[in-house]
């Protein structure tokens, strides 16, 4: 049983029952093991001081807000992040609307209006490189000093290292771009998942004997294009449950120029998934995208991909 987390998006209209939390602060893209470490520090303090566990984050991601034309870098959508944080038993997600007003607050104003008076936070956990306020001008030292005068505590979390170096969203993106989902999973502490609503496709998979659930990759960092063995969680609708499958992530080179998407074939499944939300975990990269000479050759390859994926996923029932 997982308690449903409350999402609070406005720091100016906060119920008193949503105040007093111990929060981890950051973007939490991927919710990797470094993020989980920071969240755990907030949880332990909260238990000791009878405070609910919260996350303070911003939507859209500040980098997207300031550089809207920049490349897609996000490992997960805000919805996927909320799903993952709920699994970690976070009670309050303060997902503040990052806009002109919020981004122009000075460090003092942010501490006063948002942290202290608005959200009424009791404790914040931040990384040692944390910056806040207009122009990222506020440092960790500033936050500690403001906290001591405004009545909130601050804990600095160490950056986390594994045998392959520092855990970061950047190194996870690199592993995924190079087709190394297992290396990404070691840093994430879970499989990299793409979450979204099943949208209408061109029905080609059905004609080929492989009906697929199509999902948009809009706004997300693209993993290596190709075919993956996947685990599929259907999160709502009449087919809720966990399944195994094979997915093609890419531009479908057989059929002209296309926007990248994710097409998942679920083994031993029949039913309509349009409109359902799926969470698809990339477990193993099997091969890159190939343009085949004929549909027959494509179907033969899809048969082989399915057999290989079933073999790779045998241990996942």
PDB file of C-alpha atoms in Angstrom:
ATOM      1  CA  UNK A   1       0.000   0.000   0.000  1.00  0.00           C
ATOM      2  CA  UNK A   2       1.508   3.338  -1.073  1.00  0.00           C
ATOM      3  CA  UNK A   3       0.107   6.497   0.448  1.00  0.00           C
ATOM      4  CA  UNK A   4      -0.853   9.084  -2.177  1.00  0.00           C
ATOM      5  CA  UNK A   5       1.491  12.049  -2.097  1.00  0.00           C
ATOM      6  CA  UNK A   6       0.062  15.572  -2.055  1.00  0.00           C
ATOM      7  CA  UNK A   7       1.276  17.957  -4.779  1.00  0.00           C
ATOM      8  CA  UNK A   8       1.420  21.669  -3.879  1.00  0.00           C
ATOM      9  CA  UNK A   9       2.149  24.067  -6.748  1.00  0.00           C
ATOM     10  CA  UNK A  10       1.715  27.515  -5.217  1.00  0.00           C
ATOM     11  CA  UNK A  11       3.719  28.779  -2.242  1.00  0.00           C
ATOM     12  CA  UNK A  12       1.276  31.625  -1.556  1.00  0.00           C
ATOM     13  CA  UNK A  13      -1.829  29.541  -0.806  1.00  0.00           C
ATOM     14  CA  UNK A  14      -0.711  26.674   1.400  1.00  0.00           C
ATOM     15  CA  UNK A  15      -2.924  24.842   3.902  1.00  0.00           C
ATOM     16  CA  UNK A  16      -1.552  24.772   7.419  1.00  0.00           C
ATOM     17  CA  UNK A  17      -1.586  20.934   7.226  1.00  0.00           C
ATOM     18  CA  UNK A  18       0.910  21.181   4.335  1.00  0.00           C
ATOM     19  CA  UNK A  19       3.406  23.232   6.333  1.00  0.00           C
ATOM     20  CA  UNK A  20       6.177  22.144   8.696  1.00  0.00           C
ATOM     21  CA  UNK A  21       7.886  19.628   6.400  1.00  0.00           C
ATOM     22  CA  UNK A  22      11.440  18.382   6.237  1.00  0.00           C
ATOM     23  CA  UNK A  23      12.323  18.689   2.544  1.00  0.00           C
ATOM     24  CA  UNK A  24      14.990  17.657   0.087  1.00  0.00           C
ATOM     25  CA  UNK A  25      15.576  20.458  -2.444  1.00  0.00           C
ATOM     26  CA  UNK A  26      16.545  20.060  -6.103  1.00  0.00           C
ATOM     27  CA  UNK A  27      15.418  19.087  -9.591  1.00  0.00           C
ATOM     28  CA  UNK A  28      15.581  15.317  -8.938  1.00  0.00           C
ATOM     29  CA  UNK A  29      15.729  14.461 -12.639  1.00  0.00           C
ATOM     30  CA  UNK A  30      15.880  10.656 -12.723  1.00  0.00           C
ATOM     31  CA  UNK A  31      15.536  10.367  -8.902  1.00  0.00           C
ATOM     32  CA  UNK A  32      18.931   8.588  -8.878  1.00  0.00           C
ATOM     33  CA  UNK A  33      20.710   7.086  -5.852  1.00  0.00           C
ATOM     34  CA  UNK A  34      22.310  10.457  -5.031  1.00  0.00           C
ATOM     35  CA  UNK A  35      18.849  12.041  -4.910  1.00  0.00           C
ATOM     36  CA  UNK A  36      17.561   9.129  -2.821  1.00  0.00           C
ATOM     37  CA  UNK A  37      20.407   9.694  -0.348  1.00  0.00           C
ATOM     38  CA  UNK A  38      19.372  13.369   0.029  1.00  0.00           C
ATOM     39  CA  UNK A  39      15.710  12.348   0.452  1.00  0.00           C
ATOM     40  CA  UNK A  40      16.694   9.815   3.141  1.00  0.00           C
ATOM     41  CA  UNK A  41      18.471  12.541   5.176  1.00  0.00           C
ATOM     42  CA  UNK A  42      15.258  14.615   5.055  1.00  0.00           C
ATOM     43  CA  UNK A  43      13.188  11.545   6.038  1.00  0.00           C
ATOM     44  CA  UNK A  44      15.387  10.710   9.057  1.00  0.00           C
ATOM     45  CA  UNK A  45      15.261  14.323  10.333  1.00  0.00           C
ATOM     46  CA  UNK A  46      11.483  14.368   9.797  1.00  0.00           C
ATOM     47  CA  UNK A  47      10.958  11.171  11.803  1.00  0.00           C
ATOM     48  CA  UNK A  48      13.034  12.507  14.666  1.00  0.00           C
ATOM     49  CA  UNK A  49      11.231  15.859  14.663  1.00  0.00           C
ATOM     50  CA  UNK A  50       7.727  14.645  13.715  1.00  0.00           C
ATOM     51  CA  UNK A  51       7.725  16.453  10.370  1.00  0.00           C
ATOM     52  CA  UNK A  52       6.278  15.126   7.105  1.00  0.00           C
ATOM     53  CA  UNK A  53       8.743  14.260   4.325  1.00  0.00           C
ATOM     54  CA  UNK A  54       8.658  16.677   1.401  1.00  0.00           C
ATOM     55  CA  UNK A  55      10.413  17.507  -1.869  1.00  0.00           C
ATOM     56  CA  UNK A  56      10.909  21.082  -3.040  1.00  0.00           C
ATOM     57  CA  UNK A  57      11.325  21.266  -6.814  1.00  0.00           C
ATOM     58  CA  UNK A  58      10.376  23.454  -9.759  1.00  0.00           C
ATOM     59  CA  UNK A  59       8.361  23.006 -12.941  1.00  0.00           C
ATOM     60  CA  UNK A  60       9.270  23.730 -15.653  1.00  0.00           C
ATOM     61  CA  UNK A  61      12.889  22.824 -14.961  1.00  0.00           C
ATOM     62  CA  UNK A  62      14.775  26.163 -14.592  1.00  0.00           C
ATOM     63  CA  UNK A  63      17.127  25.176 -17.437  1.00  0.00           C
ATOM     64  CA  UNK A  64      14.116  24.738 -19.773  1.00  0.00           C
ATOM     65  CA  UNK A  65      12.709  28.076 -18.579  1.00  0.00           C
ATOM     66  CA  UNK A  66      15.888  30.054 -19.253  1.00  0.00           C
ATOM     67  CA  UNK A  67      16.968  28.143 -22.395  1.00  0.00           C
ATOM     68  CA  UNK A  68      13.750  26.973 -24.106  1.00  0.00           C
ATOM     69  CA  UNK A  69      15.559  26.375 -27.416  1.00  0.00           C
ATOM     70  CA  UNK A  70      18.229  24.166 -25.817  1.00  0.00           C
ATOM     71  CA  UNK A  71      18.469  20.393 -26.421  1.00  0.00           C
ATOM     72  CA  UNK A  72      16.097  18.026 -24.595  1.00  0.00           C
ATOM     73  CA  UNK A  73      17.896  16.855 -21.454  1.00  0.00           C
ATOM     74  CA  UNK A  74      15.227  15.557 -19.090  1.00  0.00           C
ATOM     75  CA  UNK A  75      15.395  11.939 -18.008  1.00  0.00           C
ATOM     76  CA  UNK A  76      11.762  11.995 -16.903  1.00  0.00           C
ATOM     77  CA  UNK A  77       8.614  14.054 -17.209  1.00  0.00           C
ATOM     78  CA  UNK A  78       7.142  15.736 -14.125  1.00  0.00           C
ATOM     79  CA  UNK A  79       4.475  12.968 -14.022  1.00  0.00           C
ATOM     80  CA  UNK A  80       7.105  10.204 -14.068  1.00  0.00           C
ATOM     81  CA  UNK A  81       9.044  12.015 -11.334  1.00  0.00           C
ATOM     82  CA  UNK A  82       5.890  12.216  -9.184  1.00  0.00           C
ATOM     83  CA  UNK A  83       5.264   8.470  -9.702  1.00  0.00           C
ATOM     84  CA  UNK A  84       8.816   7.667  -8.579  1.00  0.00           C
ATOM     85  CA  UNK A  85       8.713  10.011  -5.548  1.00  0.00           C
ATOM     86  CA  UNK A  86       5.372   8.544  -4.474  1.00  0.00           C
ATOM     87  CA  UNK A  87       7.018   5.082  -4.486  1.00  0.00           C
ATOM     88  CA  UNK A  88       9.602   6.499  -2.064  1.00  0.00           C
ATOM     89  CA  UNK A  89       6.754   7.474   0.309  1.00  0.00           C
ATOM     90  CA  UNK A  90       7.266  11.214  -0.055  1.00  0.00           C
ATOM     91  CA  UNK A  91       4.249  12.893   1.564  1.00  0.00           C
ATOM     92  CA  UNK A  92       4.405  16.433   0.107  1.00  0.00           C
ATOM     93  CA  UNK A  93       5.687  17.383  -3.321  1.00  0.00           C
ATOM     94  CA  UNK A  94       6.123  21.168  -3.471  1.00  0.00           C
ATOM     95  CA  UNK A  95       6.354  21.428  -7.268  1.00  0.00           C
ATOM     96  CA  UNK A  96       6.490  25.192  -7.582  1.00  0.00           C
ATOM     97  CA  UNK A  97       5.610  26.944 -10.826  1.00  0.00           C
ATOM     98  CA  UNK A  98       8.941  28.358 -12.051  1.00  0.00           C
ATOM     99  CA  UNK A  99       8.088  31.677 -13.682  1.00  0.00           C
ATOM    100  CA  UNK A 100       9.238  35.287 -13.944  1.00  0.00           C
ATOM    101  CA  UNK A 101       8.071  36.168 -10.430  1.00  0.00           C
ATOM    102  CA  UNK A 102       9.765  33.217  -8.738  1.00  0.00           C
ATOM    103  CA  UNK A 103      12.981  33.510 -10.777  1.00  0.00           C
ATOM    104  CA  UNK A 104      13.374  37.200  -9.902  1.00  0.00           C
ATOM    105  CA  UNK A 105      13.240  36.751  -6.096  1.00  0.00           C
ATOM    106  CA  UNK A 106      16.517  37.590  -4.358  1.00  0.00           C
ATOM    107  CA  UNK A 107      17.982  34.922  -2.020  1.00  0.00           C
ATOM    108  CA  UNK A 108      16.543  36.809   0.986  1.00  0.00           C
ATOM    109  CA  UNK A 109      13.088  37.105  -0.645  1.00  0.00           C
ATOM    110  CA  UNK A 110      13.099  33.428  -1.617  1.00  0.00           C
ATOM    111  CA  UNK A 111      13.982  32.352   1.916  1.00  0.00           C
ATOM    112  CA  UNK A 112      11.450  34.744   3.453  1.00  0.00           C
ATOM    113  CA  UNK A 113       8.475  34.470   1.067  1.00  0.00           C
ATOM    114  CA  UNK A 114       8.795  30.880  -0.173  1.00  0.00           C
ATOM    115  CA  UNK A 115      10.616  28.790   2.444  1.00  0.00           C
ATOM    116  CA  UNK A 116       9.613  30.518   5.662  1.00  0.00           C
ATOM    117  CA  UNK A 117       6.263  32.317   5.272  1.00  0.00           C
ATOM    118  CA  UNK A 118       4.876  30.497   2.235  1.00  0.00           C
ATOM    119  CA  UNK A 119       5.647  26.801   2.751  1.00  0.00           C
ATOM    120  CA  UNK A 120       6.557  27.048   6.436  1.00  0.00           C
ATOM    121  CA  UNK A 121       9.399  24.536   6.028  1.00  0.00           C
ATOM    122  CA  UNK A 122      11.264  23.392   9.128  1.00  0.00           C
ATOM    123  CA  UNK A 123      14.264  21.691   7.533  1.00  0.00           C
ATOM    124  CA  UNK A 124      15.972  21.699   4.124  1.00  0.00           C
ATOM    125  CA  UNK A 125      18.528  19.246   2.751  1.00  0.00           C
ATOM    126  CA  UNK A 126      20.619  20.564  -0.143  1.00  0.00           C
ATOM    127  CA  UNK A 127      23.748  19.503  -2.020  1.00  0.00           C
ATOM    128  CA  UNK A 128      26.986  21.358  -1.316  1.00  0.00           C
ATOM    129  CA  UNK A 129      26.810  23.014  -4.766  1.00  0.00           C
ATOM    130  CA  UNK A 130      23.242  24.323  -4.226  1.00  0.00           C
ATOM    131  CA  UNK A 131      22.503  27.883  -5.447  1.00  0.00           C
ATOM    132  CA  UNK A 132      19.229  29.805  -5.160  1.00  0.00           C
ATOM    133  CA  UNK A 133      17.622  33.166  -5.782  1.00  0.00           C
ATOM    134  CA  UNK A 134      17.908  35.557  -8.719  1.00  0.00           C
ATOM    135  CA  UNK A 135      20.913  34.765 -10.915  1.00  0.00           C
ATOM    136  CA  UNK A 136      21.709  31.760  -8.655  1.00  0.00           C
ATOM    137  CA  UNK A 137      23.368  34.295  -6.374  1.00  0.00           C
ATOM    138  CA  UNK A 138      22.524  32.616  -3.052  1.00  0.00           C
ATOM    139  CA  UNK A 139      24.976  30.006  -1.694  1.00  0.00           C
ATOM    140  CA  UNK A 140      24.659  27.238   0.864  1.00  0.00           C
ATOM    141  CA  UNK A 141      26.290  29.550   3.444  1.00  0.00           C
ATOM    142  CA  UNK A 142      23.618  32.182   2.727  1.00  0.00           C
ATOM    143  CA  UNK A 143      20.859  29.591   3.185  1.00  0.00           C
ATOM    144  CA  UNK A 144      22.235  28.473   6.564  1.00  0.00           C
ATOM    145  CA  UNK A 145      22.516  32.062   7.752  1.00  0.00           C
ATOM    146  CA  UNK A 146      18.986  32.957   6.549  1.00  0.00           C
ATOM    147  CA  UNK A 147      17.647  29.778   8.165  1.00  0.00           C
ATOM    148  CA  UNK A 148      19.105  30.646  11.545  1.00  0.00           C
ATOM    149  CA  UNK A 149      17.327  34.027  11.494  1.00  0.00           C
ATOM    150  CA  UNK A 150      14.051  32.724   9.981  1.00  0.00           C
ATOM    151  CA  UNK A 151      13.678  29.505  11.946  1.00  0.00           C
ATOM    152  CA  UNK A 152      14.491  26.673   9.560  1.00  0.00           C
ATOM    153  CA  UNK A 153      17.377  24.213   9.720  1.00  0.00           C
ATOM    154  CA  UNK A 154      19.674  23.307   6.821  1.00  0.00           C
ATOM    155  CA  UNK A 155      21.641  20.083   6.252  1.00  0.00           C
ATOM    156  CA  UNK A 156      24.311  19.803   3.536  1.00  0.00           C
ATOM    157  CA  UNK A 157      24.377  16.421   1.771  1.00  0.00           C
ATOM    158  CA  UNK A 158      27.654  15.104   0.359  1.00  0.00           C
ATOM    159  CA  UNK A 159      27.832  14.306  -3.355  1.00  0.00           C
ATOM    160  CA  UNK A 160      27.617  10.563  -3.923  1.00  0.00           C
ATOM    161  CA  UNK A 161      30.272   8.435  -5.635  1.00  0.00           C
ATOM    162  CA  UNK A 162      30.153   4.900  -7.062  1.00  0.00           C
ATOM    163  CA  UNK A 163      33.034   2.787  -8.388  1.00  0.00           C
ATOM    164  CA  UNK A 164      32.513   4.472 -11.772  1.00  0.00           C
ATOM    165  CA  UNK A 165      32.656   8.036 -10.405  1.00  0.00           C
ATOM    166  CA  UNK A 166      30.236  10.660  -9.214  1.00  0.00           C
ATOM    167  CA  UNK A 167      26.533   9.883  -9.536  1.00  0.00           C
ATOM    168  CA  UNK A 168      24.877  12.507 -11.721  1.00  0.00           C
ATOM    169  CA  UNK A 169      22.058  12.973 -14.205  1.00  0.00           C
ATOM    170  CA  UNK A 170      24.757  13.857 -16.767  1.00  0.00           C
ATOM    171  CA  UNK A 171      26.531  10.486 -16.499  1.00  0.00           C
ATOM    172  CA  UNK A 172      23.162   8.678 -16.570  1.00  0.00           C
ATOM    173  CA  UNK A 173      22.229  10.534 -19.777  1.00  0.00           C
ATOM    174  CA  UNK A 174      25.585   9.502 -21.279  1.00  0.00           C
ATOM    175  CA  UNK A 175      25.036   5.816 -20.381  1.00  0.00           C
ATOM    176  CA  UNK A 176      21.569   5.876 -21.968  1.00  0.00           C
ATOM    177  CA  UNK A 177      22.782   7.690 -25.101  1.00  0.00           C
ATOM    178  CA  UNK A 178      25.422   4.976 -25.516  1.00  0.00           C
ATOM    179  CA  UNK A 179      22.892   2.132 -25.134  1.00  0.00           C
ATOM    180  CA  UNK A 180      23.987   1.103 -21.633  1.00  0.00           C
ATOM    181  CA  UNK A 181      20.713   0.946 -19.675  1.00  0.00           C
ATOM    182  CA  UNK A 182      22.182  -1.394 -17.044  1.00  0.00           C
ATOM    183  CA  UNK A 183      24.952   1.107 -16.223  1.00  0.00           C
ATOM    184  CA  UNK A 184      22.307   3.846 -16.009  1.00  0.00           C
ATOM    185  CA  UNK A 185      20.242   1.644 -13.664  1.00  0.00           C
ATOM    186  CA  UNK A 186      23.213   1.213 -11.289  1.00  0.00           C
ATOM    187  CA  UNK A 187      23.292   4.976 -10.767  1.00  0.00           C
ATOM    188  CA  UNK A 188      19.520   5.397 -10.772  1.00  0.00           C
ATOM    189  CA  UNK A 189      18.885   2.586  -8.286  1.00  0.00           C
ATOM    190  CA  UNK A 190      16.039   1.505 -10.600  1.00  0.00           C
ATOM    191  CA  UNK A 191      15.483   0.929 -14.317  1.00  0.00           C
ATOM    192  CA  UNK A 192      15.295   4.012 -16.504  1.00  0.00           C
ATOM    193  CA  UNK A 193      11.595   4.355 -17.309  1.00  0.00           C
ATOM    194  CA  UNK A 194       9.685   6.300 -19.919  1.00  0.00           C
ATOM    195  CA  UNK A 195       6.192   7.156 -18.707  1.00  0.00           C
ATOM    196  CA  UNK A 196       3.349   8.486 -20.797  1.00  0.00           C
ATOM    197  CA  UNK A 197      -0.090   8.081 -22.301  1.00  0.00           C
ATOM    198  CA  UNK A 198      -0.585   5.611 -25.147  1.00  0.00           C
ATOM    199  CA  UNK A 199      -1.335   7.589 -28.295  1.00  0.00           C
ATOM    200  CA  UNK A 200      -2.728   6.579 -31.674  1.00  0.00           C
ATOM    201  CA  UNK A 201      -0.136   5.349 -34.179  1.00  0.00           C
ATOM    202  CA  UNK A 202      -0.337   4.404 -37.830  1.00  0.00           C
ATOM    203  CA  UNK A 203      -1.487   0.837 -37.065  1.00  0.00           C
ATOM    204  CA  UNK A 204       1.488  -0.604 -38.951  1.00  0.00           C
ATOM    205  CA  UNK A 205       2.475  -2.863 -36.076  1.00  0.00           C
ATOM    206  CA  UNK A 206      -0.966  -4.444 -36.108  1.00  0.00           C
ATOM    207  CA  UNK A 207      -0.662  -5.162 -39.841  1.00  0.00           C
ATOM    208  CA  UNK A 208       2.746  -6.780 -39.235  1.00  0.00           C
ATOM    209  CA  UNK A 209       1.366  -8.982 -36.447  1.00  0.00           C
ATOM    210  CA  UNK A 210       2.958  -6.840 -33.743  1.00  0.00           C
ATOM    211  CA  UNK A 211       0.400  -4.352 -32.351  1.00  0.00           C
ATOM    212  CA  UNK A 212       2.320  -1.762 -30.336  1.00  0.00           C
ATOM    213  CA  UNK A 213       1.532   0.838 -27.685  1.00  0.00           C
ATOM    214  CA  UNK A 214       2.940   4.156 -28.951  1.00  0.00           C
ATOM    215  CA  UNK A 215       4.249   6.856 -26.624  1.00  0.00           C
ATOM    216  CA  UNK A 216       5.679  10.311 -27.260  1.00  0.00           C
ATOM    217  CA  UNK A 217       9.274  11.124 -26.259  1.00  0.00           C
ATOM    218  CA  UNK A 218       8.625  14.864 -26.486  1.00  0.00           C
ATOM    219  CA  UNK A 219      10.863  16.905 -24.190  1.00  0.00           C
ATOM    220  CA  UNK A 220      12.915  13.908 -23.052  1.00  0.00           C
ATOM    221  CA  UNK A 221      16.590  13.111 -23.480  1.00  0.00           C
ATOM    222  CA  UNK A 222      16.748  10.395 -26.149  1.00  0.00           C
ATOM    223  CA  UNK A 223      18.425   7.103 -25.210  1.00  0.00           C
ATOM    224  CA  UNK A 224      20.307   5.267 -27.965  1.00  0.00           C
ATOM    225  CA  UNK A 225      17.847   4.585 -30.785  1.00  0.00           C
ATOM    226  CA  UNK A 226      17.141   0.906 -31.259  1.00  0.00           C
ATOM    227  CA  UNK A 227      15.365  -2.139 -29.877  1.00  0.00           C
ATOM    228  CA  UNK A 228      15.147  -2.898 -26.162  1.00  0.00           C
ATOM    229  CA  UNK A 229      13.922  -5.675 -23.886  1.00  0.00           C
ATOM    230  CA  UNK A 230      11.465  -3.868 -21.590  1.00  0.00           C
ATOM    231  CA  UNK A 231       9.310  -4.227 -18.488  1.00  0.00           C
ATOM    232  CA  UNK A 232       5.933  -2.550 -18.807  1.00  0.00           C
ATOM    233  CA  UNK A 233       3.740  -1.269 -15.973  1.00  0.00           C
ATOM    234  CA  UNK A 234       0.205  -0.315 -17.025  1.00  0.00           C
ATOM    235  CA  UNK A 235      -0.620   2.309 -14.387  1.00  0.00           C
ATOM    236  CA  UNK A 236      -4.357   2.813 -14.994  1.00  0.00           C
ATOM    237  CA  UNK A 237      -7.358   1.570 -16.970  1.00  0.00           C
ATOM    238  CA  UNK A 238      -8.695  -1.976 -17.140  1.00  0.00           C
ATOM    239  CA  UNK A 239      -5.338  -3.666 -17.844  1.00  0.00           C
ATOM    240  CA  UNK A 240      -3.402  -2.427 -14.785  1.00  0.00           C
ATOM    241  CA  UNK A 241      -0.450  -4.714 -14.129  1.00  0.00           C
ATOM    242  CA  UNK A 242       3.148  -5.615 -14.939  1.00  0.00           C
ATOM    243  CA  UNK A 243       4.175  -7.182 -18.244  1.00  0.00           C
ATOM    244  CA  UNK A 244       7.264  -8.066 -20.287  1.00  0.00           C
ATOM    245  CA  UNK A 245       7.816  -6.827 -23.813  1.00  0.00           C
ATOM    246  CA  UNK A 246      10.060  -5.586 -26.570  1.00  0.00           C
ATOM    247  CA  UNK A 247      10.186  -1.948 -27.673  1.00  0.00           C
ATOM    248  CA  UNK A 248      11.524   0.041 -30.582  1.00  0.00           C
ATOM    249  CA  UNK A 249      12.749   3.503 -29.642  1.00  0.00           C
ATOM    250  CA  UNK A 250      13.396   5.583 -32.714  1.00  0.00           C
ATOM    251  CA  UNK A 251      12.312   7.107 -35.995  1.00  0.00           C
ATOM    252  CA  UNK A 252      11.088   3.983 -37.912  1.00  0.00           C
ATOM    253  CA  UNK A 253      13.512   4.322 -40.875  1.00  0.00           C
ATOM    254  CA  UNK A 254      11.493   1.851 -42.994  1.00  0.00           C
ATOM    255  CA  UNK A 255       8.698   4.404 -43.226  1.00  0.00           C
ATOM    256  CA  UNK A 256      10.362   7.737 -44.074  1.00  0.00           C
ATOM    257  CA  UNK A 257      11.260  10.607 -41.759  1.00  0.00           C
ATOM    258  CA  UNK A 258       9.456  10.440 -38.440  1.00  0.00           C
ATOM    259  CA  UNK A 259       9.535  12.057 -35.021  1.00  0.00           C
ATOM    260  CA  UNK A 260      11.198   9.677 -32.518  1.00  0.00           C
ATOM    261  CA  UNK A 261       8.742   7.734 -30.391  1.00  0.00           C
ATOM    262  CA  UNK A 262       8.548   4.566 -28.298  1.00  0.00           C
ATOM    263  CA  UNK A 263       6.603   1.605 -29.685  1.00  0.00           C
ATOM    264  CA  UNK A 264       6.134  -1.273 -27.246  1.00  0.00           C
ATOM    265  CA  UNK A 265       4.903  -4.766 -28.056  1.00  0.00           C
ATOM    266  CA  UNK A 266       3.673  -6.500 -24.888  1.00  0.00           C
ATOM    267  CA  UNK A 267       4.037 -10.288 -24.839  1.00  0.00           C
ATOM    268  CA  UNK A 268       0.929 -12.442 -24.445  1.00  0.00           C
ATOM    269  CA  UNK A 269      -1.384  -9.443 -24.218  1.00  0.00           C
ATOM    270  CA  UNK A 270      -4.624  -8.550 -25.915  1.00  0.00           C
ATOM    271  CA  UNK A 271      -6.646  -5.459 -25.168  1.00  0.00           C
ATOM    272  CA  UNK A 272      -6.980  -1.781 -25.893  1.00  0.00           C
ATOM    273  CA  UNK A 273      -4.441   0.484 -24.192  1.00  0.00           C
ATOM    274  CA  UNK A 274      -5.313   3.797 -25.899  1.00  0.00           C
ATOM    275  CA  UNK A 275      -5.393   6.543 -23.277  1.00  0.00           C
ATOM    276  CA  UNK A 276      -3.804   4.359 -20.580  1.00  0.00           C
ATOM    277  CA  UNK A 277      -0.600   5.544 -18.878  1.00  0.00           C
ATOM    278  CA  UNK A 278       2.356   3.199 -19.277  1.00  0.00           C
ATOM    279  CA  UNK A 279       5.713   3.138 -17.555  1.00  0.00           C
ATOM    280  CA  UNK A 280       8.235   1.341 -19.769  1.00  0.00           C
ATOM    281  CA  UNK A 281      11.575   0.273 -18.242  1.00  0.00           C
ATOM    282  CA  UNK A 282      14.543  -0.094 -20.586  1.00  0.00           C
ATOM    283  CA  UNK A 283      16.297  -3.279 -19.394  1.00  0.00           C
ATOM    284  CA  UNK A 284      18.598  -4.293 -22.228  1.00  0.00           C
ATOM    285  CA  UNK A 285      19.683  -2.692 -25.497  1.00  0.00           C
ATOM    286  CA  UNK A 286      19.521  -5.412 -28.166  1.00  0.00           C
ATOM    287  CA  UNK A 287      20.340  -3.742 -31.484  1.00  0.00           C
ATOM    288  CA  UNK A 288      20.353  -0.376 -33.266  1.00  0.00           C
ATOM    289  CA  UNK A 289      17.604   0.709 -35.673  1.00  0.00           C
ATOM    290  CA  UNK A 290      18.012  -0.798 -39.146  1.00  0.00           C
ATOM    291  CA  UNK A 291      16.351   0.003 -42.450  1.00  0.00           C
ATOM    292  CA  UNK A 292      15.301  -3.340 -43.996  1.00  0.00           C
ATOM    293  CA  UNK A 293      14.988  -4.131 -47.711  1.00  0.00           C
ATOM    294  CA  UNK A 294      11.489  -5.542 -47.271  1.00  0.00           C
ATOM    295  CA  UNK A 295       8.631  -5.965 -44.789  1.00  0.00           C
ATOM    296  CA  UNK A 296       9.285  -9.719 -44.790  1.00  0.00           C
ATOM    297  CA  UNK A 297      12.834  -9.139 -43.512  1.00  0.00           C
ATOM    298  CA  UNK A 298      11.517  -6.690 -40.915  1.00  0.00           C
ATOM    299  CA  UNK A 299       8.987  -9.275 -39.649  1.00  0.00           C
ATOM    300  CA  UNK A 300      11.692 -11.987 -39.437  1.00  0.00           C
ATOM    301  CA  UNK A 301      13.849  -9.596 -37.388  1.00  0.00           C
ATOM    302  CA  UNK A 302      10.912  -8.702 -35.122  1.00  0.00           C
ATOM    303  CA  UNK A 303      10.338 -12.420 -34.470  1.00  0.00           C
ATOM    304  CA  UNK A 304      14.009 -12.767 -33.512  1.00  0.00           C
ATOM    305  CA  UNK A 305      13.879  -9.627 -31.334  1.00  0.00           C
ATOM    306  CA  UNK A 306      10.864 -11.000 -29.452  1.00  0.00           C
ATOM    307  CA  UNK A 307      12.545 -14.364 -28.780  1.00  0.00           C
ATOM    308  CA  UNK A 308      15.722 -12.653 -27.596  1.00  0.00           C
ATOM    309  CA  UNK A 309      13.801 -10.229 -25.329  1.00  0.00           C
ATOM    310  CA  UNK A 310      11.796 -13.106 -23.793  1.00  0.00           C
ATOM    311  CA  UNK A 311      15.077 -14.874 -23.041  1.00  0.00           C
ATOM    312  CA  UNK A 312      16.629 -11.744 -21.490  1.00  0.00           C
ATOM    313  CA  UNK A 313      13.530 -11.124 -19.362  1.00  0.00           C
ATOM    314  CA  UNK A 314      13.035 -14.733 -18.190  1.00  0.00           C
ATOM    315  CA  UNK A 315      13.931 -13.814 -14.625  1.00  0.00           C
ATOM    316  CA  UNK A 316      11.223 -11.091 -14.570  1.00  0.00           C
ATOM    317  CA  UNK A 317       7.865 -12.742 -14.117  1.00  0.00           C
TER     318      UNK A 317
END
